[in-house]
Every structure is written in C-alpha cells, then in structure tokens.
CSV table of C-alpha atoms in Angstrom, one decimal:
chain,number,residue,atom,x,y,z
A,1,GLU,CA,0.3,-0.3,-0.1
A,2,ASP,CA,1.2,3.4,-1.2
A,3,GLN,CA,2.2,5.6,2.1
A,4,VAL,CA,2.9,9.4,2.4
A,5,THR,CA,3.9,11.0,5.3
A,6,GLN,CA,4.6,14.8,5.6
A,7,SER,CA,6.3,16.7,8.2
A,8,PRO,CA,6.3,18.9,10.0
A,9,GLU,CA,2.3,19.1,10.3
A,10,ALA,CA,2.5,22.6,11.3
A,11,LEU,CA,5.4,25.2,10.4
A,12,ARG,CA,5.2,29.3,11.9
A,13,LEU,CA,7.4,31.3,9.8
A,14,GLN,CA,8.6,34.9,9.9
A,15,GLU,CA,8.1,36.9,6.5
A,16,GLY,CA,11.3,36.3,5.0
A,17,GLU,CA,12.6,33.1,6.9
A,18,SER,CA,13.1,30.5,4.4
A,19,SER,CA,12.3,26.8,5.4
A,20,SER,CA,11.6,23.3,3.5
A,21,LEU,CA,8.5,20.7,4.2
A,22,ASN,CA,9.2,17.1,3.8
A,23,CYS,CA,7.4,14.4,1.8
A,24,SER,CA,8.2,11.0,2.4
A,25,TYR,CA,6.9,8.4,0.9
A,26,THR,CA,6.9,4.5,-0.2
A,27,VAL,CA,5.1,3.5,-3.7
A,28,SER,CA,5.4,0.5,-6.0
A,29,GLY,CA,6.8,2.0,-8.7
A,30,LEU,CA,6.4,6.1,-8.8
A,31,ARG,CA,4.4,7.6,-11.8
A,32,GLY,CA,4.4,11.1,-10.3
A,33,LEU,CA,4.8,13.3,-7.0
A,34,PHE,CA,2.5,15.7,-6.5
A,35,TRP,CA,2.6,19.0,-4.7
A,36,TYR,CA,-0.5,21.1,-3.9
A,37,ARG,CA,-1.6,24.1,-2.0
A,38,GLN,CA,-5.1,24.4,-0.2
A,39,ASP,CA,-6.4,27.4,1.2
A,40,PRO,CA,-9.2,27.1,4.1
A,41,GLY,CA,-12.7,26.1,2.6
A,42,LYS,CA,-10.9,25.7,-0.9
A,43,GLY,CA,-10.2,22.8,-3.1
A,44,PRO,CA,-6.2,21.9,-3.5
A,45,GLU,CA,-4.5,23.9,-6.2
A,46,PHE,CA,-2.0,22.0,-8.2
A,47,LEU,CA,1.7,23.5,-8.0
A,48,PHE,CA,3.9,20.9,-9.3
A,49,THR,CA,4.5,17.5,-10.7
A,50,LEU,CA,7.8,15.5,-10.3
A,51,TYR,CA,8.5,12.3,-12.3
A,52,SER,CA,12.0,11.1,-11.1
A,53,ALA,CA,14.7,11.3,-8.8
A,54,GLY,CA,16.9,14.5,-9.4
A,55,GLU,CA,14.1,16.4,-10.7
A,56,GLU,CA,13.7,20.1,-9.7
A,57,LYS,CA,10.9,22.3,-10.4
A,58,GLU,CA,10.2,26.1,-9.4
A,59,LYS,CA,7.6,28.5,-9.3
A,60,GLU,CA,8.0,31.9,-7.9
A,61,ARG,CA,9.2,31.2,-4.1
A,62,LEU,CA,8.6,27.5,-4.3
A,63,LYS,CA,10.9,24.7,-5.2
A,64,ALA,CA,10.3,21.4,-5.2
A,65,THR,CA,12.9,18.4,-5.1
A,66,LEU,CA,12.5,14.7,-5.5
A,67,THR,CA,14.8,11.9,-4.4
A,68,LYS,CA,13.7,8.2,-4.2
A,69,LYS,CA,12.3,8.3,-0.9
A,70,GLU,CA,11.2,11.9,-0.4
A,71,SER,CA,10.3,15.2,-1.6
A,72,PHE,CA,11.1,18.6,-0.1
A,73,LEU,CA,9.1,22.1,-1.0
A,74,HIS,CA,11.3,25.0,-0.2
A,75,ILE,CA,10.0,28.2,0.5
A,76,THR,CA,12.4,31.1,-0.1
A,77,ALA,CA,11.8,34.2,1.5
A,78,PRO,CA,8.2,33.5,2.1
A,79,LYS,CA,5.4,36.1,2.4
A,80,PRO,CA,1.9,36.1,4.5
A,81,GLU,CA,0.2,35.0,1.3
A,82,ASP,CA,2.1,31.7,1.4
A,83,SER,CA,0.3,30.9,4.3
A,84,ALA,CA,-1.5,27.5,3.3
A,85,THR,CA,-1.6,23.9,4.0
A,86,TYR,CA,0.6,22.2,1.4
A,87,LEU,CA,-0.2,18.3,0.5
A,88,CYS,CA,2.1,16.2,-1.3
A,89,ALA,CA,0.4,13.2,-3.0
A,90,VAL,CA,1.9,10.0,-5.2
A,91,GLN,CA,0.7,8.7,-8.0
A,92,ALA,CA,1.8,4.5,-8.5
A,93,SER,CA,3.0,3.4,-12.2
A,94,ASP,CA,0.1,1.0,-12.2
A,95,ASP,CA,-2.9,3.2,-11.0
A,96,TYR,CA,-4.2,6.7,-11.7
A,97,LYS,CA,-5.4,7.5,-8.5
A,98,LEU,CA,-3.3,9.9,-5.7
A,99,SER,CA,-2.5,9.0,-2.1
A,100,PHE,CA,-2.5,12.1,-0.3
A,101,GLY,CA,-0.2,13.0,3.0
A,102,ALA,CA,-1.9,14.8,5.7
A,103,GLY,CA,-0.5,18.2,4.8
A,104,THR,CA,1.9,20.6,6.4
A,105,THR,CA,0.2,23.9,7.4
A,106,VAL,CA,2.6,26.7,7.0
A,107,THR,CA,1.7,30.3,8.8
A,108,VAL,CA,3.7,33.2,7.4
A,109,ARG,CA,3.7,36.2,9.8
A,110,ALA,CA,4.5,39.8,8.8
B,1,GLY,CA,-4.5,26.1,-15.0
B,2,ALA,CA,-7.4,24.1,-15.4
B,3,VAL,CA,-11.0,24.7,-14.1
B,4,VAL,CA,-13.0,22.3,-12.3
B,5,SER,CA,-16.5,24.0,-11.0
B,6,GLN,CA,-18.3,22.3,-8.1
B,7,HIS,CA,-21.7,23.4,-6.8
B,8,PRO,CA,-23.0,23.9,-4.4
B,9,SER,CA,-20.6,25.4,-2.1
B,10,ARG,CA,-22.2,25.1,1.1
B,11,VAL,CA,-25.5,23.2,1.8
B,12,ILE,CA,-27.2,23.2,5.2
B,13,CYS,CA,-30.4,20.8,5.2
B,14,LYS,CA,-32.1,18.3,7.7
B,15,SER,CA,-31.5,14.8,8.6
B,16,GLY,CA,-33.0,12.4,6.1
B,17,THR,CA,-32.5,14.7,3.0
B,18,SER,CA,-30.8,13.9,0.0
B,19,VAL,CA,-28.4,16.0,-1.5
B,20,LYS,CA,-26.8,16.2,-5.0
B,21,ILE,CA,-23.3,17.7,-5.7
B,22,GLU,CA,-22.4,18.6,-9.2
B,23,CYS,CA,-18.7,18.7,-10.5
B,24,ARG,CA,-18.0,20.4,-13.8
B,25,SER,CA,-15.0,20.3,-15.8
B,26,LEU,CA,-14.9,23.7,-17.7
B,27,ASP,CA,-12.2,23.4,-20.1
B,28,PHE,CA,-11.2,20.1,-20.7
B,29,GLN,CA,-12.8,16.7,-21.1
B,30,ALA,CA,-11.9,14.9,-18.3
B,31,THR,CA,-11.8,10.9,-18.5
B,32,THR,CA,-12.0,10.4,-15.1
B,33,MET,CA,-13.5,12.3,-11.8
B,34,PHE,CA,-12.9,11.6,-8.4
B,35,TRP,CA,-14.6,12.5,-5.1
B,36,TYR,CA,-13.2,13.0,-1.8
B,37,ARG,CA,-14.0,13.4,1.5
B,38,GLN,CA,-12.0,15.7,3.9
B,39,PHE,CA,-12.6,16.0,7.6
B,40,PRO,CA,-11.3,19.0,9.8
B,41,LYS,CA,-7.3,19.0,9.7
B,42,GLN,CA,-7.3,15.8,7.7
B,43,SER,CA,-6.2,14.9,4.2
B,44,LEU,CA,-8.3,14.0,1.5
B,45,MET,CA,-9.6,10.6,1.7
B,46,LEU,CA,-10.7,9.0,-1.8
B,47,MET,CA,-14.2,7.8,-1.8
B,48,ALA,CA,-14.8,6.7,-5.3
B,49,THR,CA,-13.5,6.7,-9.1
B,50,SER,CA,-15.9,8.0,-12.0
B,51,ASN,CA,-15.5,6.9,-15.4
B,52,GLU,CA,-17.9,8.5,-18.0
B,53,GLY,CA,-20.3,6.1,-19.2
B,54,SER,CA,-19.7,3.5,-16.6
B,55,LYS,CA,-20.4,2.4,-12.9
B,56,ALA,CA,-18.2,4.2,-10.3
B,57,THR,CA,-15.3,2.3,-8.3
B,58,TYR,CA,-15.7,2.6,-4.5
B,59,GLU,CA,-13.2,2.6,-2.1
B,60,GLN,CA,-13.1,0.1,0.9
B,61,GLY,CA,-15.9,1.5,3.5
B,62,VAL,CA,-17.7,3.4,1.3
B,63,GLU,CA,-21.4,2.8,1.0
B,64,LYS,CA,-22.3,2.9,-2.6
B,65,ASP,CA,-25.8,2.9,-1.8
B,66,LYS,CA,-25.7,5.9,0.2
B,67,PHE,CA,-23.1,7.8,-2.2
B,68,LEU,CA,-24.7,7.5,-5.5
B,69,ILE,CA,-22.3,8.7,-8.5
B,70,ASN,CA,-23.5,9.4,-11.9
B,71,HIS,CA,-21.0,10.7,-14.8
B,72,ALA,CA,-23.1,11.1,-17.5
B,73,SER,CA,-20.4,13.1,-19.7
B,74,LEU,CA,-17.0,13.7,-20.0
B,75,THR,CA,-17.8,17.2,-18.4
B,76,LEU,CA,-20.4,16.3,-15.5
B,77,SER,CA,-20.3,14.0,-12.5
B,78,THR,CA,-22.5,14.3,-9.7
B,79,LEU,CA,-22.3,12.7,-6.2
B,80,THR,CA,-25.4,12.5,-4.5
B,81,VAL,CA,-25.8,11.7,-0.6
B,82,THR,CA,-28.7,9.8,0.2
B,83,SER,CA,-30.8,10.3,3.4
B,84,ALA,CA,-28.2,12.2,4.9
B,85,HIS,CA,-27.2,12.2,8.4
B,86,PRO,CA,-25.2,14.3,10.9
B,87,GLU,CA,-22.3,11.7,10.5
B,88,ASP,CA,-22.4,12.6,6.6
B,89,SER,CA,-21.3,16.2,7.4
B,90,SER,CA,-18.1,16.6,6.0
B,91,PHE,CA,-16.0,19.0,3.2
B,92,TYR,CA,-16.8,17.0,-0.1
B,93,ILE,CA,-14.3,17.9,-3.2
B,94,CYS,CA,-14.3,16.4,-6.5
B,95,SER,CA,-11.4,16.3,-9.0
B,96,ALA,CA,-11.3,15.8,-12.7
B,97,TYR,CA,-8.4,13.9,-14.5
B,98,ARG,CA,-7.3,13.0,-18.0
B,99,ARG,CA,-4.4,10.8,-18.7
B,100,ASN,CA,-0.9,12.3,-18.1
B,101,GLN,CA,-2.0,15.6,-16.7
B,102,PRO,CA,-2.5,16.2,-12.8
B,103,GLN,CA,-5.7,16.0,-11.2
B,104,HIS,CA,-7.8,19.6,-11.0
B,105,PHE,CA,-9.7,20.2,-8.2
B,106,GLY,CA,-12.8,21.8,-7.4
B,107,ASP,CA,-13.4,24.2,-4.6
B,108,GLY,CA,-15.4,21.8,-2.6
B,109,THR,CA,-18.9,21.5,-0.6
B,110,ARG,CA,-19.5,22.0,2.6
B,111,LEU,CA,-22.2,19.8,3.8
B,112,SER,CA,-23.9,20.4,7.0
B,113,ILE,CA,-26.5,18.0,8.2
B,114,LEU,CA,-28.8,19.1,11.0
C-alpha cells in the first residue's frame, strides 16, 4: 500500500524566513509526485509534478525537489500570502489514483 | 490552469434529506473524475472513482447506496448523498483527470446535516 508522510504538521515562519517541508513516500513504482496548495475552505490548487529522482521544479518562491524516498518543498523568503496547507501526493505507476499525505500547514507572519 | 467548478459550495439541510453535488470540468474533457471527503485538519480521503459512461468504483468502506455517483458526460459528474445524517457532514471535493495530466480540483462543498 502506498504511504505518504509529511512533516512537520505545522510550520510558523516570520516573513522572509526560508524553510523546507518534507514528504516521505513509499510506492510500488512512482508515476509522479504532486504538490498542491490548499487554502481554508477551498479545494487543492496544483503546484508541481515531479517524475524522477533528481528532478526540480520552481514557481516564484517555491521549489520542489525529488529523491527516491522523499520530496522537499522549499519556500524561499516567504510572504504572508504563502500561508496555506501544502499537500503532497503520489501516483503509482500502475494506477491513476492519488495517495495524499496529511499536509503541512504553513503560517507566515508579517 | 484547468478549471473545475463544484456546486453548491455549501449546503445545510435536515437529517433524511438527499443532497446532490455537481462537479464540472469547464475547459477540458475529463476521462475520470474523483470524489474525496475531507475532515477538519485531515487530508483528502478518496471515496470513489468515476469514469464517463460506466459505474463508479468505490473505495473500501464507502457505501455505494449512500453515495450515488453519476458520470453522464466527459465534463459532468454528480455525487448524491442519500438520506443524509449528521455523520455525513463533511467537506466533499471532486477532481477531474485526464491521462498524463495532474488532477484538478473543485473548490469543495461543505455539507452540514442538522
């Protein structure tokens, strides 16, 4: 069974204080690892897909990286608008369903 | 990015009522739509997978007679919560998917059963 573990559960940052979120996974053959952002009362918003170890993707202050066992989401010089819950999900090579982690809730104080 | 519209955004109704939630893929044809349930401060739990023109596939522990799914076209799937009770209160989210693309999610429906 696919497993996704995210840490920490919650992260409080000062504006401008860079940090990283971790997503550890076990899957029977990885088709893709996905990062989503979810604001309160909203559905998840797609951020990145990573397909193979060593791959990196960037978008504004966010950068996602992937190894064979985990993925990191780096937030560089965060702003209050980066406050959200960040979800990691994996898709196995023999399936199209996603298995989600519990998420990391990031709060950025001005 | 892709747009998925989910309606209604919030429903409050009495116990025993049936509630229908619509999920529309507005700018692409989705071969598959997924229905999730999310409890406060928890992640998304997949309830069922819906393919256009065929019966939905339900995850273990999800009652198919309680949660009726219809996928009439490549852009529309509906979830009907039948004879809803307070324990069915939750945040329901749909997503639309086509091969080699990420799932795109609706904004969810907050269901409150009194």
